[in-house]
CSV table of C-alpha atoms in Angstrom, one decimal:
chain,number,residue,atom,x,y,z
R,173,UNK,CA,-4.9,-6.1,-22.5
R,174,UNK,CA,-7.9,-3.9,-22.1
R,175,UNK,CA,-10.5,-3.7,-24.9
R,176,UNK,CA,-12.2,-1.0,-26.4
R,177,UNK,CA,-14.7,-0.9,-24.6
R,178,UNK,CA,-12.7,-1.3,-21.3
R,179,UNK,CA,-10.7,1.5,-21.6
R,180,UNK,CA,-10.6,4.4,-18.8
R,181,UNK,CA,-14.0,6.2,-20.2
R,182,UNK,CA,-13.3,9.6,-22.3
R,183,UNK,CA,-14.3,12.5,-19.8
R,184,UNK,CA,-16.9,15.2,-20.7
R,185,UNK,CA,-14.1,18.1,-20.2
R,186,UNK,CA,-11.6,16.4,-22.1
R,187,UNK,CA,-8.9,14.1,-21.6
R,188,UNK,CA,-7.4,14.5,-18.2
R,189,UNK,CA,-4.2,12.8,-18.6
R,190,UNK,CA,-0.9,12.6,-16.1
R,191,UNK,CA,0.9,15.0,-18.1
R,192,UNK,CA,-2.4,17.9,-18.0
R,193,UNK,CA,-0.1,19.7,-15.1
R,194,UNK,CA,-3.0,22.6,-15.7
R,195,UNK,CA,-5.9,20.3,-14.6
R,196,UNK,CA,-7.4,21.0,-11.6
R,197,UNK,CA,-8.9,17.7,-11.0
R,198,UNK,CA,-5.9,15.5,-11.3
R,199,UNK,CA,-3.9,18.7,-9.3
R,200,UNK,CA,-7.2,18.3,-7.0
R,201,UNK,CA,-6.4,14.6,-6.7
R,202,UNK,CA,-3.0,15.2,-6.0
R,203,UNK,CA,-3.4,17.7,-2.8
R,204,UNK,CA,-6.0,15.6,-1.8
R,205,UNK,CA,-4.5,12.2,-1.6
R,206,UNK,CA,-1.4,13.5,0.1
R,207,UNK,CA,-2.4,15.2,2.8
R,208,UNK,CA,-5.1,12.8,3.8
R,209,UNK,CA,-2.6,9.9,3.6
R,210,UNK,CA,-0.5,11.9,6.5
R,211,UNK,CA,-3.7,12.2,8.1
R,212,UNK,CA,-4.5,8.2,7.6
R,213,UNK,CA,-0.6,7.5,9.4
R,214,UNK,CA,-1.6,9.2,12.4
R,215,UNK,CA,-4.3,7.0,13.6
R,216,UNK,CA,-2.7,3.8,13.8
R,217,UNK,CA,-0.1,5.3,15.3
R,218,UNK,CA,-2.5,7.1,18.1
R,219,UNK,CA,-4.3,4.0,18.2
R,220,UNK,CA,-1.1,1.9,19.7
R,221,UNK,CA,0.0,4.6,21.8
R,222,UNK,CA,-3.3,4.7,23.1
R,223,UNK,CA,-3.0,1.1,24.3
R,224,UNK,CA,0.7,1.4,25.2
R,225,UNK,CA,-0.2,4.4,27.6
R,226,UNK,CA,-3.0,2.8,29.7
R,227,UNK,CA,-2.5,-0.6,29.5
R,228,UNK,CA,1.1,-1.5,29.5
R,229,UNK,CA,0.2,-4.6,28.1
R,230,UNK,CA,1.9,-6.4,24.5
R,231,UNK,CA,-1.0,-8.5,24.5
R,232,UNK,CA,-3.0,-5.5,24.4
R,233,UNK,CA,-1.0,-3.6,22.0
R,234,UNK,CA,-1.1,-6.5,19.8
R,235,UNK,CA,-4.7,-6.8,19.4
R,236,UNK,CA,-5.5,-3.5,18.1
R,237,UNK,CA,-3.0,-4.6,15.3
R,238,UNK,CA,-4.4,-8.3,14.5
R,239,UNK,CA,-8.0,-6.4,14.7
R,240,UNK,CA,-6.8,-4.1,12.1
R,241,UNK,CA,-5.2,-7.0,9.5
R,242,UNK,CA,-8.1,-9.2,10.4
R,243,UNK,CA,-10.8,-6.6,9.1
R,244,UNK,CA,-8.9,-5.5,6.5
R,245,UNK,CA,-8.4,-8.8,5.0
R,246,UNK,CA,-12.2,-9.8,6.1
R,247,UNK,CA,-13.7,-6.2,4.4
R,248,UNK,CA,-11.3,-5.7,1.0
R,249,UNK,CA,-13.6,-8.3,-1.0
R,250,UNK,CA,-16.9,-6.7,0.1
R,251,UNK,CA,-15.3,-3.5,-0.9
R,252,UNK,CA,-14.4,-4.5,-4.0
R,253,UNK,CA,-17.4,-5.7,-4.8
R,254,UNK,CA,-19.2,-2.3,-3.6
R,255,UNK,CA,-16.7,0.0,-5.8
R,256,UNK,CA,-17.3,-2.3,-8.6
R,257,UNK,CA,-21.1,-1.9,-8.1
R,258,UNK,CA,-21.6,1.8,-6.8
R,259,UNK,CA,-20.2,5.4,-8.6
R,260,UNK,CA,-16.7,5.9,-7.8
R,261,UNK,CA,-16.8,9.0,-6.8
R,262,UNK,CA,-19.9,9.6,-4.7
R,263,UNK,CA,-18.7,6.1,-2.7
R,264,UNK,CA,-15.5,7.6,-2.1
R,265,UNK,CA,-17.4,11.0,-0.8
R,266,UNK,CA,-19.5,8.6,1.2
R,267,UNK,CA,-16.8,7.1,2.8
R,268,UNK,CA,-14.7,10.2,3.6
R,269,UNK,CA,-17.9,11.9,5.4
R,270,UNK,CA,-19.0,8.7,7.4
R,271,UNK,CA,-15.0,8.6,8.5
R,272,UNK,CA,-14.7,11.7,9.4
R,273,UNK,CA,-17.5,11.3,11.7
R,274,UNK,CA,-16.4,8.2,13.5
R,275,UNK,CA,-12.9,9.9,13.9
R,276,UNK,CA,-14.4,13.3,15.5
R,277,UNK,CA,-16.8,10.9,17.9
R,278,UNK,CA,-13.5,8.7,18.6
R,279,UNK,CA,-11.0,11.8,19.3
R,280,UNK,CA,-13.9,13.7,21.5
R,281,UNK,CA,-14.4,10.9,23.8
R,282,UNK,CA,-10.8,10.2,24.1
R,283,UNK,CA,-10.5,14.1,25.2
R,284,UNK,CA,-13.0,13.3,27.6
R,285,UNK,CA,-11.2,10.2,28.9
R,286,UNK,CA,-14.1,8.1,28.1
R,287,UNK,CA,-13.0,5.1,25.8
R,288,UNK,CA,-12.2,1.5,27.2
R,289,UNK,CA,-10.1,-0.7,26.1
R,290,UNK,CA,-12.9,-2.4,24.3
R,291,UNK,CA,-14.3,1.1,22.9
R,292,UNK,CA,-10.6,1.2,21.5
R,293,UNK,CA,-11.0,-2.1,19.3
R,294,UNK,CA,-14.1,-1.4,18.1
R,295,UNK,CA,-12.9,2.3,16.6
R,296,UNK,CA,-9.9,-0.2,15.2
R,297,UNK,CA,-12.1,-2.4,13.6
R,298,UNK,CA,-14.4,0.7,12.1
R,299,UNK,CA,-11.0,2.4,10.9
R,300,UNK,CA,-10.0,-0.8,9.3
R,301,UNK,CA,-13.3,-1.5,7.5
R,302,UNK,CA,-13.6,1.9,5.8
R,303,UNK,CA,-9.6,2.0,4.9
R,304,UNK,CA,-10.5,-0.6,2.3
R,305,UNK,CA,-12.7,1.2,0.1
R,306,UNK,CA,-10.7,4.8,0.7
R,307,UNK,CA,-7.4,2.6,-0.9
R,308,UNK,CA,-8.9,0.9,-3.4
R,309,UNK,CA,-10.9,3.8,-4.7
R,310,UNK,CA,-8.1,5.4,-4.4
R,311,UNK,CA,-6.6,3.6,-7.4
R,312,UNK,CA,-9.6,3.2,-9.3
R,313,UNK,CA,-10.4,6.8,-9.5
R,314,UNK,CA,-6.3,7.1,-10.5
R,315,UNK,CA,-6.9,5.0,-13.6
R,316,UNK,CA,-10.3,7.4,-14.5
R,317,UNK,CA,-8.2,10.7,-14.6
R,318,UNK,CA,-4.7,9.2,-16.2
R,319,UNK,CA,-4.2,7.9,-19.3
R,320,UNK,CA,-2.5,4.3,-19.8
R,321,UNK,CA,0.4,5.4,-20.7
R,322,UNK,CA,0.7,7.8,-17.8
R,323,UNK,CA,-0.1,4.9,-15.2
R,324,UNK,CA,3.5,4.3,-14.4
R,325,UNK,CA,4.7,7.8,-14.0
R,326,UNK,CA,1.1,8.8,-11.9
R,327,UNK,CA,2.1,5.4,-9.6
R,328,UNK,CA,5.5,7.1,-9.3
R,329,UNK,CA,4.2,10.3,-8.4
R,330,UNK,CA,1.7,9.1,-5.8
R,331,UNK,CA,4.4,6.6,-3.9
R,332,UNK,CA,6.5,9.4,-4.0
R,333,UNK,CA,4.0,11.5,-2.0
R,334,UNK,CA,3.9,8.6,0.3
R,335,UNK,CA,7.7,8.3,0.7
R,336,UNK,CA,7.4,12.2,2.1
R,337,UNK,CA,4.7,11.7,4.2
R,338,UNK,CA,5.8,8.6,6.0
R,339,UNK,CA,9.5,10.5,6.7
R,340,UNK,CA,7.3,12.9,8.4
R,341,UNK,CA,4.2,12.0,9.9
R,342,UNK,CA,5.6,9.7,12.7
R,343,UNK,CA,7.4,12.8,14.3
R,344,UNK,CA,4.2,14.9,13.9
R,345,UNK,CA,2.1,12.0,15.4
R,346,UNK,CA,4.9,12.0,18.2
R,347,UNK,CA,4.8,15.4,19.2
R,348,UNK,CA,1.2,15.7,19.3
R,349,UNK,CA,0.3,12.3,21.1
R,350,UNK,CA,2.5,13.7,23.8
R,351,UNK,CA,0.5,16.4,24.3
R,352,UNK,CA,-2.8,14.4,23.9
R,353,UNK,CA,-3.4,11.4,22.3
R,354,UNK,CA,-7.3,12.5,20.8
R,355,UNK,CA,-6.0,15.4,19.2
R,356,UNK,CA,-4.7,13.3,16.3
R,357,UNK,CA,-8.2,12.1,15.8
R,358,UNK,CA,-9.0,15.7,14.8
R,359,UNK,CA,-6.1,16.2,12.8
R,360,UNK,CA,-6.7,13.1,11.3
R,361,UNK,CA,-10.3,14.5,10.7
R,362,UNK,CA,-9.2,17.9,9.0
R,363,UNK,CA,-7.4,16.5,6.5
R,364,UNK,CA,-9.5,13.9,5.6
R,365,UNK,CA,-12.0,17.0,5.3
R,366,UNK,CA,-9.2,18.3,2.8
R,367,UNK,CA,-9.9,15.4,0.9
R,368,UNK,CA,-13.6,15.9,0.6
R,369,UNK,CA,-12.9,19.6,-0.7
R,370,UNK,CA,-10.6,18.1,-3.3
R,371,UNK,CA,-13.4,15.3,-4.9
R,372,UNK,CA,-15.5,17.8,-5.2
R,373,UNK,CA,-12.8,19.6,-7.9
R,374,UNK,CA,-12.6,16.2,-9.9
R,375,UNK,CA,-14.8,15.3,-12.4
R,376,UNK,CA,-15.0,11.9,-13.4
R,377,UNK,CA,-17.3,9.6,-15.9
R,378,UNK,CA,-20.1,7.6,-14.8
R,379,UNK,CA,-19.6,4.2,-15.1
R,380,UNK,CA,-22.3,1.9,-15.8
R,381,UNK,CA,-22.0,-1.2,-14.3
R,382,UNK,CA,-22.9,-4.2,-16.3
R,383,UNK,CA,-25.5,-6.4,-14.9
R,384,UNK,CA,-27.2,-6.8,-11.9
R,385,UNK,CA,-25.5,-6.2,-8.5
R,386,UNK,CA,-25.9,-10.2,-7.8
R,387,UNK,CA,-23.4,-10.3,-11.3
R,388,UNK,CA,-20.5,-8.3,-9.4
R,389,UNK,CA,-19.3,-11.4,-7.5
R,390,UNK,CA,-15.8,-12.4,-6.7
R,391,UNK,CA,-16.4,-15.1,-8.9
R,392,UNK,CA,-16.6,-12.7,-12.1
R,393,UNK,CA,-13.0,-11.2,-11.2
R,394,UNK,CA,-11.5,-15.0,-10.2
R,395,UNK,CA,-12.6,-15.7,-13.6
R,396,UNK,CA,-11.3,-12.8,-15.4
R,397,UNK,CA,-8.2,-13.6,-13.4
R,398,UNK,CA,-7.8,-17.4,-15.3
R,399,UNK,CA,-8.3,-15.9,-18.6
R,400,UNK,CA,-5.5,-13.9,-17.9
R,401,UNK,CA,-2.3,-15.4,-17.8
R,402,UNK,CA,-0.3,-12.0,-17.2
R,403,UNK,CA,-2.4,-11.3,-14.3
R,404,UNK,CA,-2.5,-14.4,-13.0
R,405,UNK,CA,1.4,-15.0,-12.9
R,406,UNK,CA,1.7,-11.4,-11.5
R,407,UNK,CA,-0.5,-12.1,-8.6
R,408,UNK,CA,1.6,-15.2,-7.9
R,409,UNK,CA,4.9,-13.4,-7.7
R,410,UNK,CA,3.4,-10.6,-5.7
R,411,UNK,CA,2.9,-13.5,-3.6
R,412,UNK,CA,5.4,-14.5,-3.2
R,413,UNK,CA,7.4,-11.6,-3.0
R,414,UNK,CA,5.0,-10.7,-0.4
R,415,UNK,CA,5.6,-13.9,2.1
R,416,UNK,CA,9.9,-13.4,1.6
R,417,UNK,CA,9.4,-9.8,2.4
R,418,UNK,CA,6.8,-10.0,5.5
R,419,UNK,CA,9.2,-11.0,7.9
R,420,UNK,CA,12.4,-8.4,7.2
R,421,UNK,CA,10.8,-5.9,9.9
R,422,UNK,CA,11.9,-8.0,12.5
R,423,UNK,CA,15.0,-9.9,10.7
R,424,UNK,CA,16.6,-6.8,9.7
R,425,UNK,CA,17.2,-5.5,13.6
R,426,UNK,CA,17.9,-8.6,14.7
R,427,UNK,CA,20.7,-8.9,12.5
R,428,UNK,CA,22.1,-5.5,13.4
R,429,UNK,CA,21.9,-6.2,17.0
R,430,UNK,CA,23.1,-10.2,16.8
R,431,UNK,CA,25.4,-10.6,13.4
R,432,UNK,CA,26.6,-6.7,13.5
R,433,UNK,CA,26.7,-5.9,17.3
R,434,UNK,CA,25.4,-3.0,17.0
R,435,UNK,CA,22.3,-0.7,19.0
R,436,UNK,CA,19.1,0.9,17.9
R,437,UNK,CA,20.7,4.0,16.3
R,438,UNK,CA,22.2,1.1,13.1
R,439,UNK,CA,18.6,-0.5,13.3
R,440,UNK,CA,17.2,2.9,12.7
R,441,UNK,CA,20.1,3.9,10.1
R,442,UNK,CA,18.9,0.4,8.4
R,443,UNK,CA,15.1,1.5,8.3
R,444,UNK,CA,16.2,5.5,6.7
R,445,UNK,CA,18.4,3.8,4.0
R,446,UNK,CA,15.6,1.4,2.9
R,447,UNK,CA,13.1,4.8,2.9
R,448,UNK,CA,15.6,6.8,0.9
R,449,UNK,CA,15.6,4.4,-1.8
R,450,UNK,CA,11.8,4.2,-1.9
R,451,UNK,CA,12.2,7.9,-2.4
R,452,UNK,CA,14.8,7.8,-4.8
R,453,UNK,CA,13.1,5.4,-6.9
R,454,UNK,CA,9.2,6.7,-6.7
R,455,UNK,CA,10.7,10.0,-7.6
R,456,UNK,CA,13.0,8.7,-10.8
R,457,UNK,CA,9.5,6.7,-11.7
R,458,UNK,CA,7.2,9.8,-11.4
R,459,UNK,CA,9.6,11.7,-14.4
R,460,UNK,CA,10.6,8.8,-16.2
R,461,UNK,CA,8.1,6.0,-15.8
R,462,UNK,CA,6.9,4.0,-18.7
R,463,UNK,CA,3.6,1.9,-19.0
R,464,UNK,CA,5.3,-0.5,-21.9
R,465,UNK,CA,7.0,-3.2,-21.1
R,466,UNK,CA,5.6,-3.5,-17.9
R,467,UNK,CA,6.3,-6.8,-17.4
R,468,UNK,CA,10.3,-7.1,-17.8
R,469,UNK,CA,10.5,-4.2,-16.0
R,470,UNK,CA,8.2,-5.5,-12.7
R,471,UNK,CA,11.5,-8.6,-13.8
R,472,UNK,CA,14.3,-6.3,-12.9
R,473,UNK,CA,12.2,-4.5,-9.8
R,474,UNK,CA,12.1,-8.1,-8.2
R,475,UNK,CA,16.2,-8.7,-9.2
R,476,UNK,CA,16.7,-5.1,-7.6
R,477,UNK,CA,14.9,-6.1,-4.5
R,478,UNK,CA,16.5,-9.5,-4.0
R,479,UNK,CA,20.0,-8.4,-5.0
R,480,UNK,CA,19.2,-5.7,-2.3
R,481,UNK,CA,18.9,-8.3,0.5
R,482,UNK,CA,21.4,-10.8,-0.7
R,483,UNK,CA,23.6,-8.0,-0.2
R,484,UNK,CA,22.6,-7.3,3.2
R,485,UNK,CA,22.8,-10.7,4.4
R,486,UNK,CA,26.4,-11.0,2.9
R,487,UNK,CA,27.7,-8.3,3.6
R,488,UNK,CA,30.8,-8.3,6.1
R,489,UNK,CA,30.7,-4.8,7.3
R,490,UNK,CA,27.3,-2.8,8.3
R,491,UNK,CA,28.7,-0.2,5.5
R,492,UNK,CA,27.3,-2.4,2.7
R,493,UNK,CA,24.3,-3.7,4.6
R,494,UNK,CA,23.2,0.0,4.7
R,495,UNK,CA,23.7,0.4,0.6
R,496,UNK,CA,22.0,-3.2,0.4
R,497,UNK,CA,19.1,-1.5,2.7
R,498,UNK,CA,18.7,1.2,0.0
R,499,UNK,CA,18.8,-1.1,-3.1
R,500,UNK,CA,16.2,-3.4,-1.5
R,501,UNK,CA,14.1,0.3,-0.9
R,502,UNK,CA,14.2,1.1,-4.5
R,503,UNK,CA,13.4,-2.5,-5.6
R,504,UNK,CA,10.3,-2.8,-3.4
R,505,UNK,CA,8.8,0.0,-4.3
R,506,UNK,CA,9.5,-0.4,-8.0
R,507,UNK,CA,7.9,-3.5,-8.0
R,508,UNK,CA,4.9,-1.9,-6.0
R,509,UNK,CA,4.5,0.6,-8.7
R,510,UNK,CA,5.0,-1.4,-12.3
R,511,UNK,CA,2.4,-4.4,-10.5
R,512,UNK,CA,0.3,-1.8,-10.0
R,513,UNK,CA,0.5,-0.5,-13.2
R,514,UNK,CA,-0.4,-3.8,-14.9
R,515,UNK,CA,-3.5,-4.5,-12.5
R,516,UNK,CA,-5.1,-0.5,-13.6
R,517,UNK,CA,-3.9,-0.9,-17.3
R,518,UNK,CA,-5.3,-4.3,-18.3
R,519,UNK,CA,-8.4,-4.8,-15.7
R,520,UNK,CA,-11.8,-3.7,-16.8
R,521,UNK,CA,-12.7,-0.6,-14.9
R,522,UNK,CA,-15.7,-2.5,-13.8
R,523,UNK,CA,-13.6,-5.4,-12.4
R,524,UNK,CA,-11.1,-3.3,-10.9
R,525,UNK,CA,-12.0,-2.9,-7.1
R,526,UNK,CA,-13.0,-6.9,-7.0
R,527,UNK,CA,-9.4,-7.9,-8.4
R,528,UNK,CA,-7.4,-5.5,-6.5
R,529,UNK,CA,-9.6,-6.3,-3.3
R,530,UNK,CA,-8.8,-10.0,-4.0
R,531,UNK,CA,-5.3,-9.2,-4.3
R,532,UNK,CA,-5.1,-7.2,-1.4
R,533,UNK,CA,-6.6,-10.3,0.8
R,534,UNK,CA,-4.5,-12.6,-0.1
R,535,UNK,CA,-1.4,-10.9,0.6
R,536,UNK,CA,-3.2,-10.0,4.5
R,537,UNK,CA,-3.7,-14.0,4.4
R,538,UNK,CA,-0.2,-15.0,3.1
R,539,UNK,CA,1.8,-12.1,5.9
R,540,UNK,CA,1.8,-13.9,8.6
R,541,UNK,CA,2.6,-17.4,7.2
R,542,UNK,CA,5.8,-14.9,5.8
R,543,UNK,CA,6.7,-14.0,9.4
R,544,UNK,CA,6.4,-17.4,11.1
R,545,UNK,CA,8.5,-18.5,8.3
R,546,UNK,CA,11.1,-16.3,8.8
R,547,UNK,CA,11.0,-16.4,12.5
R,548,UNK,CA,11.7,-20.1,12.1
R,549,UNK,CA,14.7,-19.2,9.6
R,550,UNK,CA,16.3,-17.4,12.0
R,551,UNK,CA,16.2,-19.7,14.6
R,552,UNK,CA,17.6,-22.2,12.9
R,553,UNK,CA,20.4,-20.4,10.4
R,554,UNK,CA,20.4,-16.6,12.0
R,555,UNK,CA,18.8,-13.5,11.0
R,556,UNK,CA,22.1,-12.5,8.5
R,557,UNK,CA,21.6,-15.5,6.6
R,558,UNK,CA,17.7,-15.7,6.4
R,559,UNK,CA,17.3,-12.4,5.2
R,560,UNK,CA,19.7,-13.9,2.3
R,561,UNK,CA,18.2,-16.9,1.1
R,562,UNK,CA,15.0,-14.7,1.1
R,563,UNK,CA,17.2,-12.1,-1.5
R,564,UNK,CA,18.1,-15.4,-3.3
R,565,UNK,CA,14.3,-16.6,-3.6
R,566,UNK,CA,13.4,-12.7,-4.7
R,567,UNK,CA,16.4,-12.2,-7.3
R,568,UNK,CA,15.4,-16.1,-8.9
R,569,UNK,CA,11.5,-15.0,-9.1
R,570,UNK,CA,12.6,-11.8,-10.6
R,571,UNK,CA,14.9,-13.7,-13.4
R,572,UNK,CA,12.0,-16.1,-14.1
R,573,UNK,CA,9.4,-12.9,-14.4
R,574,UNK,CA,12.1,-11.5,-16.7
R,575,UNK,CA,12.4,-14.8,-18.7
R,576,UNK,CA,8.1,-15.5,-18.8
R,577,UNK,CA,7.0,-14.9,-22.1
R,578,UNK,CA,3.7,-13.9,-20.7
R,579,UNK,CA,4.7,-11.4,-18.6
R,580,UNK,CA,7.6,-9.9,-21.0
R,581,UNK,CA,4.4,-9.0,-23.5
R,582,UNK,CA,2.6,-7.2,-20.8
């Protein structure tokens, strides 16, 4: 647990809590963070349809993805380590402007039908590098303007704004890309310019780091991390919940299409019923999330989310496998939200960015040893049946986090 003197810092205008509807920072926060996550789903999205238009090459396609894992996994410690060091709120400013600026640049010149294929990774690798600190700042500055015990509820409130956006945005990104590709580069940039309207309405306390900037290592947080045994057996079942779930984008069509016989229109039907219970359950967690017993409740999120898939991979009739779908929605993002939680409540503010950053990079790292896993699962026992002895390995990590004495005191 946090001490005294690591508690989110008392603000000058008061205490800006998640239940202060009336404050115009945290309502500030809210606008902001919303509509500048639709505008941060359009530019992967423009960057692959970029490729896919002009190169008609997988390889090509694939690249601008790996570049955009690889950076992020490279560039999340740094920016840990930089939003641990530097004032929250003038780095995210920072940030926003020097985006914005690399976005207008990148949609101009792709209006003018002047970027290569090789201009096109580099803007993936720039977009990838300042991601990093716009997400983890983006949870740092959540824990400065809500209370603890408004954490969950807050967490709720902001996945739910996700949810919405990523119903929508794909569509919008759609219709405009057909129309041309660099104008979602400046609809990217306008509402990232929302976003720099809205930090300027939040007011925030100063935090003094503590030391010198050669004290902010990753070594600090790893450390903080071993003295912790919450934290450390969260990270390890985020983990590992990361490497089971890692491969279900590609197991979960592959079992409509092989074990269900069925086309694209189930596959899709699959991918809504997982979304509606991410919105279900982000939306029942913004009104009635708790930040106390964190840690049985990040139990039952994993048992949700296994029992979820264990369904779907048992289930005789694509009927269930679509209710399974939804359970293994609501589970995901319920575990999202109460890890999260845990991480804002009980890490120092100034160890914050390091320890998410770290977190962040190793579940980049452990992805892909998820999806070669899985890939060799279904090879050798079929997609139906991988995707449930993945639910098995989910709903017996969620037991044992429901069982752990250290966790069920967090």
């Amino acid at each position: 647990m946090c001490s005294r003197s690591d508690a989110p810092p008392k603000l000058n205008h008061g205490d800006l809590n998640e239940d202060s509807g009336s404050s115009r920072g945290l309502r500030a926060f809210w606008i902001g963070q919303g509509i500048s996550y639709f505008g941060d789903q359009l530019l992967p999205f423009a960057l692959t349809w970029w490729a896919v238009t002009y190169t008609d090459s997988a390889v090509a396609v694939s690249f601008v993805s790996l570049i955009m894992a690889v950076t992020s996994a490279i560039t999340a410690p740094c920016a840990g380590i930089l939003v641990d060091i530097l004032n929250h709120k003038k780095l995210m400013i920072t940030t926003v402007i020097v985006y914005i600026l690399i976005v207008l640049i990148s949609g101009s010149a792709m209006l003018l039908d002047r970027v290569s294929l090789v201009a096109l990774y580099a803007i993936a690798f720039a977009v990838a590098s300042l991601d990093q600190p716009y997400l983890l700042l983006q949870q740092v500055l959540l824990r400065e303007l809500v209370s603890p015990d408004g954490l969950s509820r807050a967490n709720g409130r902001l996945e739910t704004i996700r949810a919405v956006v990523g119903i929508l945005s794909p569509a919008f990104a759609g219709y405009i890309a057909a129309q041309a590709i660099g104008l979602l580069f400046w609809v990217n940039a306008i509402t990232f310019g929302v976003l720099l309207l809205s930090l300027l309405c939040i007011e925030v306390a100063n935090v003094e780091t503590r030391g010198t900037r050669a004290h902010h290592s990753l070594k600090e947080a790893l450390v903080f991390l071993g003295h912790t045994p919450h934290l450390l057996v969260l990270t390890f079942l985020t983990a590992v919940v990361s490497l089971t779930l890692a491969p279900l984008g590609f197991l979960v069509p592959l079992a409509v299409k092989q074990d269900f016989a069925l086309g694209s229109a189930a596959a899709g039907l699959s991918s809504s019923a997982f979304a509606v219970g991410v919105l279900t359950m982000s939306g029942l967690l913004s009104v009635f999330g708790r930040s106390r017993r964190v840690g049985s409740l990040l139990g039952i999120s994993i048992i949700l989310l296994g029992l979820g898939n264990v369904l779907f991979g048992f289930s005789p009739v694509f009927a269930s496998a679509l209710f399974g779908s939804f359970l293994a929605g609501a589970g995901t993002i319920a575990t999202t939200i109460f890890a999260r939680t845990l991480y804002q409540r009980d890490v120092p503010i100034t160890l914050l960015g390091r320890v998410t950053a770290l977190r962040q990079s190793l579940t980049f790292v452990i992805r892909p040893i998820g999806i070669l896993l899985g890939g060799g699962l279904a090879e050798s026992f079929g997609p139906k049946a991988s995707i449930a002895g993945m639910g098995s390995v989910m709903t017996m990590l969620g037991i044992i986090a429901l069982c752990s004495r250290t966790l069920r005191r967090a």
